[in-house]
Amino acid sequence: MKSSSLPDPIRRTLDWVHERNHSEPIFIQAVEEVLHSLGPVLDAFPQVEDNGILERICEPERQLIFHIVWQDDEGRVRVNRGFRIKFNSALGPYKGGLRFHPTVNLGVIKFLGFEQIFKNSLTGLSIGGAKGGSDFDPKGKSDGEVMRFCQAFMTELYRHIGPSEDVPAGDIGVGGREIGYLFGQYKRLTRRYDLGVITGKDTAWGGSLVRREATGFGAVYFLEEMLKQRGEDLQDKVAIVSGSGNVALYAIRKLMDLGARVVACSDSGGVVHEPGGLDWEQLREVKEIERGRLQTYAERRPKARFKEGDPGTIWSLPCDVALPCATQNELNGEQAAELLENGCIAVSEGANMPSTPEAVELFLERGILFGPGKAANAGGVAVSALEMQQNAAWASWTFAEVDRKLKETMADIHGTCRHYADKYSRDGNYVDGANIGGFLRVAQAMISHGLL
Ligand code: NDP
């Protein structure tokens, strides 16, 4: 939507957000994407404007920035920067992952925290929105270095989190190993075994079954729901999935379980293409167990080809369905056009904001099925909330039980998106549906709590 055709309160809020955050273009992109959907809501709910909800929801409730000092294996002192952005607590304790990656900065964490508000709201559960992380790069570091870094990170963070205050989890660069070290240090500093203070824990000590699989499985369940609307399913569909980390790996697993042939995935070093279909067990062996590179997978598979360089070349491969599961803005307008030319009928975002605004506009214009990240990848945080419920009850549920709840949650989120799209936008516009559905629940809670 052109900014001149936006309702006044939205245009004013966007100007205000631009002015205060001009050095954070990625955060502004995330705010624009949500606010552009909210025009019809302002007429139906005048209380939103009366209570200043638009401005209040765009300003984090609390922002922490701290330094992390640790020692590498050579004894050199290293300094990194840490963040925790507590964005919105209207629906429950702050909840959102930690990202360890060299590209992390304040703008990136604010964009992720902002997205998290609406995603968490869409799950229907009692969780607020937050995000955190550091510019530390775990790649190439020894286990000892990762442990010392995690301990130093938690030495600052522990005073700001708690099971009913703020509950971090993993994200890029933060998996089971890092969660273990972070929890260990929290336990040491507080002398409390508060399982509910962090999610994504190992199942041997308080983690939930299906948490590891949840984001990838959930993105595929959402895709299945979208396909159902057109009388389609995943049987014999050709799929491509970008990334090869936690989300990508389990999206690939579920796509295969449902009959699709997954022919390509990527990492930051390039793309592996295997027209007969990837071998999931070997992929998992290289990526999850050995923590290796995709090139190694390709070297072990006679029919796989590894193209080194720009991982974005994955989008030029023909497919029926595509799942961007790597990182933000990894799929641009030109690449979206290529995907459409090659016959892609559905895109489900496993990553956060992987498609640029130009790509999203093209998908919507052409009317393909497009599931935005805040809806399609909400399965991860939904199972994190189930992990918190199990921890609070000192219980552990079976794989089948958690998987069934995840599937139901994804179907409910899909239903919510359709309902709000149909009511305030147009049928099948999951972007507007997710933004409006996510926003209204948070706005109503904020109004109930008064001016805070
Ligand atoms: P991981 O760290 O496990 O994996 C990230 C993967 O993406 C790696 O394979 C990495 O390759 C690859 N990658 C990074 N940049 C690029 C790029 N430009 N092109 C292609 N591949 C790239 O992270 P996750 O799988 O956990 O997270 C992936 C996305 O999903 C993120 O956007 C995250 O915010 C989102 N997400 C994650 C959730 C979770 O539960 N983990 C929940 C909801 C959303 P390399 O190893 O070379 O860096």
Short mmCIF file of C-alpha atoms and ligand atoms in Angstrom, two decimals:
data_model
loop_
_atom_site.label_atom_id
_atom_site.label_comp_id
_atom_site.label_asym_id
_atom_site.label_seq_id
_atom_site.Cartn_x
_atom_site.Cartn_y
_atom_site.Cartn_z
CA MET A 1 0.00 0.00 0.00
CA LYS A 2 1.36 3.46 -0.92
CA SER A 3 1.92 5.61 2.19
CA SER A 4 -0.34 8.38 0.76
CA SER A 5 -3.30 5.97 0.75
CA LEU A 6 -2.85 4.93 4.39
CA PRO A 7 -5.29 6.18 7.05
CA ASP A 8 -3.95 9.22 8.96
CA PRO A 9 -3.23 7.52 12.32
CA ILE A 10 -1.18 4.82 10.58
CA ARG A 11 0.77 7.30 8.45
CA ARG A 12 1.46 9.43 11.54
CA THR A 13 2.63 6.42 13.54
CA LEU A 14 4.90 5.30 10.72
CA ASP A 15 6.46 8.78 10.47
CA TRP A 16 7.02 8.72 14.24
CA VAL A 17 8.59 5.23 14.09
CA HIS A 18 10.86 6.31 11.20
CA GLU A 19 12.03 9.37 13.09
CA ARG A 20 12.96 7.52 16.29
CA ASN A 21 14.48 4.42 14.65
CA HIS A 22 16.05 5.72 11.45
CA SER A 23 19.23 3.72 11.91
CA GLU A 24 17.28 0.44 12.10
CA PRO A 25 15.80 -0.21 8.62
CA ILE A 26 15.04 -3.86 9.35
CA PHE A 27 12.90 -2.89 12.36
CA ILE A 28 11.10 -0.25 10.29
CA GLN A 29 10.41 -2.88 7.60
CA ALA A 30 8.76 -5.16 10.18
CA VAL A 31 6.63 -2.32 11.59
CA GLU A 32 5.51 -1.18 8.13
CA GLU A 33 4.53 -4.71 7.21
CA VAL A 34 2.17 -4.95 10.20
CA LEU A 35 0.79 -1.41 10.19
CA HIS A 36 -0.07 -1.56 6.49
CA SER A 37 -2.65 -4.26 7.34
CA LEU A 38 -4.37 -2.38 10.16
CA GLY A 39 -6.37 0.31 8.34
CA PRO A 40 -9.76 -1.49 8.46
CA VAL A 41 -9.34 -2.23 12.17
CA LEU A 42 -9.18 1.46 13.10
CA ASP A 43 -12.72 2.11 11.86
CA ALA A 44 -14.12 -0.97 13.58
CA PHE A 45 -12.27 -0.35 16.89
CA PRO A 46 -11.93 3.39 17.65
CA GLN A 47 -10.55 2.41 21.12
CA VAL A 48 -7.28 1.48 19.39
CA GLU A 49 -6.58 5.10 18.53
CA ASP A 50 -8.10 6.49 21.74
CA ASN A 51 -5.66 4.41 23.79
CA GLY A 52 -2.57 5.19 21.70
CA ILE A 53 -2.16 1.48 20.94
CA LEU A 54 -0.35 1.96 17.63
CA GLU A 55 2.48 4.00 19.15
CA ARG A 56 2.62 1.93 22.33
CA ILE A 57 2.93 -1.38 20.47
CA CYS A 58 5.84 -0.05 18.38
CA GLU A 59 7.95 0.96 21.38
CA PRO A 60 9.60 -1.83 23.44
CA GLU A 61 8.60 -1.82 27.11
CA ARG A 62 12.23 -2.34 28.17
CA GLN A 63 15.55 -2.68 26.29
CA LEU A 64 18.72 -4.17 27.73
CA ILE A 65 22.14 -3.85 26.12
CA PHE A 66 25.18 -5.26 27.91
CA HIS A 67 28.72 -6.39 27.26
CA ILE A 68 29.86 -9.98 27.51
CA VAL A 69 33.49 -10.58 28.42
CA TRP A 70 34.93 -14.09 27.98
CA GLN A 71 38.22 -15.81 27.24
CA ASP A 72 38.98 -17.88 24.11
CA ASP A 73 41.06 -21.07 24.04
CA GLU A 74 44.27 -19.07 23.51
CA GLY A 75 43.59 -17.07 26.64
CA ARG A 76 42.71 -13.89 24.72
CA VAL A 77 40.02 -11.66 26.19
CA ARG A 78 37.00 -11.27 23.90
CA VAL A 79 34.17 -8.74 24.16
CA ASN A 80 30.72 -9.12 22.57
CA ARG A 81 27.48 -7.21 22.82
CA GLY A 82 24.31 -8.75 24.29
CA PHE A 83 20.66 -7.70 23.94
CA ARG A 84 17.29 -8.49 25.47
CA ILE A 85 14.34 -6.53 24.12
CA LYS A 86 11.23 -6.97 26.24
CA PHE A 87 8.72 -5.74 23.74
CA ASN A 88 5.22 -6.37 25.04
CA SER A 89 3.81 -8.16 28.09
CA ALA A 90 0.07 -7.66 27.54
CA LEU A 91 -0.66 -11.36 27.03
CA GLY A 92 1.80 -12.97 29.43
CA PRO A 93 5.47 -13.21 30.46
CA TYR A 94 7.91 -12.05 27.80
CA LYS A 95 8.76 -14.95 25.51
CA GLY A 96 11.14 -15.19 22.55
CA GLY A 97 14.42 -16.73 21.49
CA LEU A 98 18.08 -15.75 21.66
CA ARG A 99 20.10 -15.41 18.45
CA PHE A 100 23.89 -15.74 18.39
CA HIS A 101 25.16 -14.54 15.00
CA PRO A 102 27.67 -11.90 13.86
CA THR A 103 24.90 -9.92 12.10
CA VAL A 104 22.99 -9.35 15.36
CA ASN A 105 22.48 -5.69 16.31
CA LEU A 106 19.79 -3.66 18.05
CA GLY A 107 17.67 -3.28 14.89
CA VAL A 108 17.67 -7.03 14.19
CA ILE A 109 16.63 -7.90 17.75
CA LYS A 110 13.92 -5.21 17.74
CA PHE A 111 12.48 -6.52 14.46
CA LEU A 112 12.44 -10.07 15.82
CA GLY A 113 10.89 -8.94 19.14
CA PHE A 114 8.20 -6.98 17.32
CA GLU A 115 7.28 -9.98 15.12
CA GLN A 116 7.20 -12.15 18.21
CA ILE A 117 4.36 -10.10 19.79
CA PHE A 118 1.95 -10.99 17.00
CA LYS A 119 3.20 -14.54 16.51
CA ASN A 120 2.75 -15.32 20.19
CA SER A 121 -0.68 -13.75 20.17
CA LEU A 122 -1.72 -15.93 17.21
CA THR A 123 -0.95 -19.11 19.18
CA GLY A 124 -3.82 -18.19 21.53
CA LEU A 125 -1.50 -18.85 24.50
CA SER A 126 -0.56 -16.53 27.38
CA ILE A 127 2.82 -15.28 26.20
CA GLY A 128 4.15 -11.78 25.57
CA GLY A 129 6.78 -10.85 22.97
CA ALA A 130 10.56 -10.51 23.39
CA LYS A 131 13.83 -11.39 21.69
CA GLY A 132 17.51 -11.32 22.56
CA GLY A 133 20.93 -12.40 21.45
CA SER A 134 24.48 -11.42 20.73
CA ASP A 135 26.89 -10.74 17.88
CA PHE A 136 28.90 -13.76 19.08
CA ASP A 137 29.47 -16.35 16.33
CA PRO A 138 29.39 -19.93 17.65
CA LYS A 139 30.61 -21.23 14.26
CA GLY A 140 34.18 -22.53 14.51
CA LYS A 141 34.30 -22.14 18.31
CA SER A 142 35.20 -25.04 20.61
CA ASP A 143 32.65 -26.42 23.10
CA GLY A 144 34.69 -24.80 25.87
CA GLU A 145 34.54 -21.38 24.22
CA VAL A 146 30.79 -21.67 23.64
CA MET A 147 30.33 -22.69 27.28
CA ARG A 148 32.37 -19.77 28.62
CA PHE A 149 30.52 -17.35 26.38
CA CYS A 150 27.09 -18.69 27.44
CA GLN A 151 28.07 -18.47 31.11
CA ALA A 152 29.22 -14.86 30.69
CA PHE A 153 26.01 -14.00 28.78
CA MET A 154 23.80 -15.48 31.52
CA THR A 155 25.80 -13.76 34.26
CA GLU A 156 24.14 -10.53 33.13
CA LEU A 157 20.82 -11.88 31.84
CA TYR A 158 19.84 -13.98 34.87
CA ARG A 159 18.64 -10.97 36.90
CA HIS A 160 16.15 -10.02 34.17
CA ILE A 161 14.44 -13.38 33.48
CA GLY A 162 12.22 -15.85 35.34
CA PRO A 163 9.39 -18.34 34.69
CA SER A 164 6.69 -15.70 35.13
CA GLU A 165 8.81 -12.73 34.02
CA ASP A 166 10.70 -13.50 30.81
CA VAL A 167 11.42 -16.91 29.26
CA PRO A 168 14.12 -17.09 26.54
CA ALA A 169 14.62 -19.96 24.05
CA GLY A 170 16.82 -20.74 21.03
CA ASP A 171 17.04 -19.22 17.57
CA ILE A 172 19.85 -19.01 14.97
CA GLY A 173 23.09 -20.21 16.59
CA VAL A 174 21.37 -21.22 19.84
CA GLY A 175 20.45 -24.91 19.98
CA GLY A 176 20.38 -27.63 22.64
CA ARG A 177 24.07 -27.22 23.57
CA GLU A 178 23.79 -23.46 24.21
CA ILE A 179 20.46 -23.81 26.08
CA GLY A 180 22.13 -26.35 28.40
CA TYR A 181 25.03 -24.04 29.24
CA LEU A 182 22.70 -21.05 29.72
CA PHE A 183 20.39 -22.99 32.06
CA GLY A 184 23.37 -24.39 34.02
CA GLN A 185 24.70 -20.92 34.73
CA TYR A 186 21.24 -19.63 35.69
CA LYS A 187 20.90 -22.51 38.16
CA ARG A 188 24.34 -21.79 39.64
CA LEU A 189 23.72 -18.06 40.05
CA THR A 190 20.20 -18.27 41.46
CA ARG A 191 20.54 -21.59 43.34
CA ARG A 192 17.13 -22.49 41.92
CA TYR A 193 16.15 -25.34 39.59
CA ASP A 194 13.57 -23.26 37.72
CA LEU A 195 12.90 -25.44 34.68
CA GLY A 196 10.38 -22.94 33.32
CA VAL A 197 12.98 -20.16 32.94
CA ILE A 198 14.11 -21.27 29.48
CA THR A 199 12.70 -23.51 26.74
CA GLY A 200 14.27 -25.76 24.14
CA LYS A 201 15.87 -27.84 26.92
CA ASP A 202 17.09 -31.38 26.37
CA THR A 203 14.32 -33.93 26.95
CA ALA A 204 16.55 -35.66 29.54
CA TRP A 205 16.12 -32.71 31.95
CA GLY A 206 12.84 -30.87 31.42
CA GLY A 207 12.59 -30.35 27.68
CA SER A 208 9.47 -31.21 25.72
CA LEU A 209 9.28 -33.86 23.06
CA VAL A 210 8.63 -32.27 19.62
CA ARG A 211 10.22 -28.92 20.60
CA ARG A 212 13.22 -29.64 18.36
CA GLU A 213 10.93 -30.52 15.44
CA ALA A 214 8.19 -27.97 16.18
CA THR A 215 9.03 -24.98 13.99
CA GLY A 216 9.78 -27.04 10.87
CA PHE A 217 6.85 -29.43 11.40
CA GLY A 218 4.56 -26.47 12.12
CA ALA A 219 5.50 -24.64 8.90
CA VAL A 220 4.60 -27.77 6.95
CA TYR A 221 1.31 -28.26 8.85
CA PHE A 222 0.43 -24.65 7.98
CA LEU A 223 1.32 -25.33 4.34
CA GLU A 224 -0.91 -28.43 4.36
CA GLU A 225 -3.82 -26.34 5.69
CA MET A 226 -3.33 -23.75 2.93
CA LEU A 227 -3.14 -26.43 0.24
CA LYS A 228 -6.37 -28.01 1.54
CA GLN A 229 -8.18 -24.76 0.64
CA ARG A 230 -7.41 -25.51 -3.00
CA GLY A 231 -8.10 -29.24 -2.79
CA GLU A 232 -4.39 -30.06 -2.90
CA ASP A 233 -1.96 -31.96 -0.69
CA LEU A 234 1.78 -32.59 -0.52
CA GLN A 235 1.81 -36.01 -2.19
CA ASP A 236 4.40 -35.99 -5.04
CA LYS A 237 4.96 -32.25 -4.80
CA VAL A 238 8.49 -31.02 -5.52
CA ALA A 239 9.76 -28.88 -2.63
CA ILE A 240 12.75 -26.62 -1.99
CA VAL A 241 13.76 -25.51 1.50
CA SER A 242 16.38 -22.84 2.17
CA GLY A 243 18.73 -23.21 5.13
CA SER A 244 19.79 -26.50 6.70
CA GLY A 245 19.58 -25.65 10.39
CA ASN A 246 16.99 -26.66 12.95
CA VAL A 247 13.93 -25.29 11.16
CA ALA A 248 14.94 -26.43 7.66
CA LEU A 249 15.93 -29.93 8.77
CA TYR A 250 12.59 -30.71 10.41
CA ALA A 251 10.56 -29.03 7.67
CA ILE A 252 12.32 -31.36 5.23
CA ARG A 253 11.55 -34.37 7.44
CA LYS A 254 7.84 -33.56 7.58
CA LEU A 255 7.59 -32.71 3.87
CA MET A 256 9.04 -36.14 3.09
CA ASP A 257 6.70 -37.86 5.57
CA LEU A 258 3.76 -36.30 3.75
CA GLY A 259 4.90 -37.53 0.32
CA ALA A 260 6.80 -34.54 -1.09
CA ARG A 261 10.19 -34.81 -2.84
CA VAL A 262 12.61 -32.25 -1.38
CA VAL A 263 15.23 -31.53 -4.04
CA ALA A 264 17.33 -28.71 -2.56
CA CYS A 265 18.45 -26.90 0.58
CA SER A 266 21.21 -24.40 1.38
CA ASP A 267 23.56 -22.91 3.92
CA SER A 268 25.37 -19.57 3.88
CA GLY A 269 28.05 -21.15 1.64
CA GLY A 270 25.82 -22.37 -1.20
CA VAL A 271 23.07 -24.68 -2.42
CA VAL A 272 22.85 -28.45 -2.66
CA HIS A 273 20.63 -29.81 -5.47
CA GLU A 274 19.68 -33.46 -5.68
CA PRO A 275 16.89 -33.94 -8.25
CA GLY A 276 15.98 -37.44 -7.06
CA GLY A 277 15.39 -36.12 -3.53
CA LEU A 278 17.64 -35.38 -0.53
CA ASP A 279 18.51 -38.14 1.94
CA TRP A 280 17.28 -36.88 5.29
CA GLU A 281 19.29 -39.24 7.52
CA GLN A 282 22.57 -38.27 5.85
CA LEU A 283 21.67 -34.59 5.96
CA ARG A 284 20.91 -34.84 9.68
CA GLU A 285 24.15 -36.74 10.26
CA VAL A 286 26.21 -33.95 8.67
CA LYS A 287 24.29 -30.92 9.98
CA GLU A 288 22.95 -31.91 13.40
CA ILE A 289 25.39 -34.54 14.63
CA GLU A 290 28.71 -33.52 13.03
CA ARG A 291 27.85 -29.76 12.91
CA GLY A 292 29.35 -29.90 9.39
CA ARG A 293 28.82 -28.00 6.13
CA LEU A 294 26.43 -28.84 3.30
CA GLN A 295 29.37 -29.31 0.95
CA THR A 296 30.31 -32.39 3.00
CA TYR A 297 26.82 -33.82 2.49
CA ALA A 298 27.14 -33.30 -1.28
CA GLU A 299 30.55 -35.00 -1.33
CA ARG A 300 28.97 -38.11 0.20
CA ARG A 301 26.08 -38.26 -2.30
CA PRO A 302 27.01 -39.20 -5.89
CA LYS A 303 23.88 -37.61 -7.36
CA ALA A 304 23.97 -34.36 -5.37
CA ARG A 305 25.55 -31.21 -6.75
CA PHE A 306 26.84 -28.38 -4.54
CA LYS A 307 26.87 -24.91 -6.04
CA GLU A 308 29.15 -22.75 -3.96
CA GLY A 309 28.37 -19.05 -3.56
CA ASP A 310 25.10 -17.11 -3.32
CA PRO A 311 22.54 -19.25 -1.42
CA GLY A 312 19.79 -17.20 -3.14
CA THR A 313 20.29 -19.22 -6.34
CA ILE A 314 18.09 -21.88 -4.69
CA TRP A 315 15.02 -19.86 -5.75
CA SER A 316 15.78 -20.41 -9.46
CA LEU A 317 15.11 -24.16 -9.14
CA PRO A 318 11.70 -25.37 -10.34
CA CYS A 319 9.35 -26.48 -7.55
CA ASP A 320 5.70 -26.73 -6.51
CA VAL A 321 6.22 -25.48 -2.97
CA ALA A 322 8.99 -23.41 -1.34
CA LEU A 323 9.89 -22.96 2.33
CA PRO A 324 12.36 -20.19 3.18
CA CYS A 325 13.81 -21.42 6.49
CA ALA A 326 17.16 -19.59 6.77
CA THR A 327 17.08 -15.87 7.58
CA GLN A 328 15.48 -12.45 7.00
CA ASN A 329 15.26 -10.94 3.50
CA GLU A 330 16.71 -14.03 1.84
CA LEU A 331 14.10 -14.04 -0.96
CA ASN A 332 13.78 -10.85 -3.01
CA GLY A 333 11.34 -9.64 -5.67
CA GLU A 334 13.33 -10.97 -8.63
CA GLN A 335 13.73 -14.34 -7.01
CA ALA A 336 10.02 -14.43 -6.20
CA ALA A 337 9.24 -13.74 -9.87
CA GLU A 338 11.49 -16.61 -10.86
CA LEU A 339 9.79 -18.96 -8.40
CA LEU A 340 6.39 -18.04 -9.85
CA GLU A 341 7.59 -18.46 -13.44
CA ASN A 342 8.81 -21.92 -12.56
CA GLY A 343 5.37 -22.96 -11.31
CA CYS A 344 5.55 -22.54 -7.51
CA ILE A 345 2.02 -22.55 -6.05
CA ALA A 346 2.71 -22.10 -2.33
CA VAL A 347 5.28 -20.52 0.00
CA SER A 348 5.33 -21.17 3.75
CA GLU A 349 7.85 -19.12 5.75
CA GLY A 350 9.77 -21.13 8.35
CA ALA A 351 12.15 -18.22 8.96
CA ASN A 352 11.27 -14.75 10.31
CA MET A 353 10.54 -12.24 7.52
CA PRO A 354 12.56 -14.15 4.86
CA SER A 355 10.66 -12.59 1.94
CA THR A 356 11.30 -8.92 1.13
CA PRO A 357 8.26 -6.58 0.80
CA GLU A 358 8.61 -6.77 -3.02
CA ALA A 359 8.49 -10.57 -2.93
CA VAL A 360 5.44 -10.58 -0.63
CA GLU A 361 3.64 -8.09 -2.84
CA LEU A 362 4.23 -10.28 -5.87
CA PHE A 363 3.00 -13.43 -4.12
CA LEU A 364 -0.19 -11.65 -3.03
CA GLU A 365 -0.73 -10.04 -6.43
CA ARG A 366 -0.48 -13.41 -8.19
CA GLY A 367 -2.74 -15.05 -5.62
CA ILE A 368 -0.48 -17.97 -4.72
CA LEU A 369 -0.78 -19.46 -1.24
CA PHE A 370 1.54 -17.44 0.97
CA GLY A 371 1.94 -18.19 4.70
CA PRO A 372 3.84 -15.36 6.46
CA GLY A 373 6.40 -16.32 9.12
CA LYS A 374 4.53 -14.92 12.09
CA ALA A 375 1.78 -17.47 11.40
CA ALA A 376 3.60 -20.30 9.63
CA ASN A 377 6.56 -20.57 12.02
CA ALA A 378 4.60 -20.10 15.26
CA GLY A 379 4.79 -23.84 15.99
CA GLY A 380 8.16 -23.40 17.72
CA VAL A 381 6.97 -20.94 20.31
CA ALA A 382 3.67 -22.81 20.71
CA VAL A 383 5.54 -25.96 21.76
CA SER A 384 7.81 -23.82 23.95
CA ALA A 385 4.67 -22.73 25.80
CA LEU A 386 3.67 -26.41 26.09
CA GLU A 387 7.13 -27.06 27.54
CA MET A 388 6.43 -24.37 30.17
CA GLN A 389 3.08 -25.99 30.98
CA GLN A 390 4.74 -29.40 31.44
CA ASN A 391 7.46 -27.85 33.64
CA ALA A 392 4.87 -26.11 35.82
CA ALA A 393 3.02 -29.42 36.31
CA TRP A 394 6.24 -31.50 36.67
CA ALA A 395 4.82 -33.61 33.81
CA SER A 396 6.01 -34.86 30.45
CA TRP A 397 3.68 -35.64 27.61
CA THR A 398 4.24 -38.20 24.84
CA PHE A 399 5.55 -37.31 21.39
CA ALA A 400 2.15 -38.14 19.86
CA GLU A 401 0.31 -35.92 22.34
CA VAL A 402 2.53 -32.86 21.78
CA ASP A 403 2.53 -33.39 18.00
CA ARG A 404 -1.28 -33.54 18.02
CA LYS A 405 -1.44 -30.27 20.01
CA LEU A 406 1.04 -28.67 17.59
CA LYS A 407 -1.03 -29.74 14.59
CA GLU A 408 -4.21 -28.42 16.19
CA THR A 409 -2.51 -25.12 17.02
CA MET A 410 -1.33 -24.67 13.43
CA ALA A 411 -4.83 -25.45 12.14
CA ASP A 412 -6.26 -22.89 14.62
CA ILE A 413 -3.75 -20.23 13.54
CA HIS A 414 -4.63 -20.93 9.92
CA GLY A 415 -8.33 -20.56 10.82
CA THR A 416 -7.65 -17.27 12.63
CA CYS A 417 -5.77 -15.87 9.62
CA ARG A 418 -8.55 -16.86 7.25
CA HIS A 419 -11.24 -15.44 9.55
CA TYR A 420 -9.62 -11.99 9.84
CA ALA A 421 -8.60 -11.89 6.18
CA ASP A 422 -12.14 -12.65 5.16
CA LYS A 423 -13.61 -10.09 7.56
CA TYR A 424 -11.28 -7.11 7.03
CA SER A 425 -9.24 -7.77 3.88
CA ARG A 426 -9.81 -10.41 1.24
CA ASP A 427 -10.15 -14.16 1.45
CA GLY A 428 -6.76 -15.86 1.22
CA ASN A 429 -4.64 -12.86 2.22
CA TYR A 430 -2.85 -14.57 5.10
CA VAL A 431 -0.57 -11.54 5.61
CA ASP A 432 -3.44 -9.23 6.57
CA GLY A 433 -5.21 -12.06 8.41
CA ALA A 434 -2.15 -12.81 10.59
CA ASN A 435 -1.39 -9.14 11.29
CA ILE A 436 -4.97 -8.25 12.20
CA GLY A 437 -5.68 -11.44 14.20
CA GLY A 438 -2.40 -11.11 16.11
CA PHE A 439 -2.84 -7.38 16.72
CA LEU A 440 -6.44 -7.39 17.98
CA ARG A 441 -5.82 -9.85 20.80
CA VAL A 442 -2.83 -7.84 22.09
CA ALA A 443 -4.66 -4.51 21.70
CA GLN A 444 -7.66 -5.75 23.67
CA ALA A 445 -5.40 -6.89 26.55
CA MET A 446 -3.51 -3.56 26.51
CA ILE A 447 -6.76 -1.62 26.69
CA SER A 448 -7.97 -3.77 29.61
CA HIS A 449 -4.76 -3.11 31.58
CA GLY A 450 -5.01 0.68 31.27
CA LEU A 451 -2.24 3.10 30.39
CA LEU A 452 1.06 1.46 31.37
P1 NDP B 1 19.99 -22.42 12.73
O1 NDP B 1 21.11 -21.65 13.29
O2 NDP B 1 19.73 -23.79 13.25
O3 NDP B 1 20.13 -22.52 11.14
C1 NDP B 1 20.19 -21.44 10.29
C2 NDP B 1 20.49 -21.98 8.91
O4 NDP B 1 20.36 -20.97 7.92
C3 NDP B 1 21.91 -22.52 8.77
O5 NDP B 1 21.88 -23.63 7.93
C4 NDP B 1 22.65 -21.34 8.11
O6 NDP B 1 23.81 -21.71 7.40
C5 NDP B 1 21.58 -20.92 7.16
N1 NDP B 1 21.76 -19.57 6.63
C6 NDP B 1 22.10 -18.43 7.25
N2 NDP B 1 22.09 -17.41 6.41
C7 NDP B 1 21.74 -17.93 5.21
C8 NDP B 1 21.50 -17.39 3.94
N3 NDP B 1 21.67 -16.08 3.70
N4 NDP B 1 21.09 -18.22 2.96
C9 NDP B 1 20.93 -19.54 3.18
N5 NDP B 1 21.13 -20.11 4.37
C10 NDP B 1 21.54 -19.31 5.36
O7 NDP B 1 18.70 -21.50 12.90
P2 NDP B 1 17.17 -21.92 12.92
O8 NDP B 1 16.93 -23.01 11.95
O9 NDP B 1 16.77 -22.10 14.33
O10 NDP B 1 16.47 -20.57 12.41
C11 NDP B 1 16.22 -20.30 11.03
C12 NDP B 1 15.16 -19.22 10.91
O11 NDP B 1 13.94 -19.63 11.56
C13 NDP B 1 15.50 -17.87 11.55
O12 NDP B 1 14.89 -16.84 10.79
C14 NDP B 1 14.81 -17.95 12.91
O13 NDP B 1 14.55 -16.66 13.45
C15 NDP B 1 13.53 -18.65 12.51
N6 NDP B 1 12.81 -19.30 13.60
C16 NDP B 1 13.42 -20.26 14.37
C17 NDP B 1 12.71 -20.90 15.36
C18 NDP B 1 13.28 -22.04 16.13
O14 NDP B 1 12.51 -22.69 16.86
N7 NDP B 1 14.55 -22.36 15.99
C19 NDP B 1 11.33 -20.47 15.70
C20 NDP B 1 10.75 -19.53 14.77
C21 NDP B 1 11.49 -18.94 13.79
P3 NDP B 1 25.26 -21.51 8.03
O15 NDP B 1 25.42 -22.67 8.96
O16 NDP B 1 26.15 -21.55 6.85
O17 NDP B 1 25.27 -20.17 8.73
#
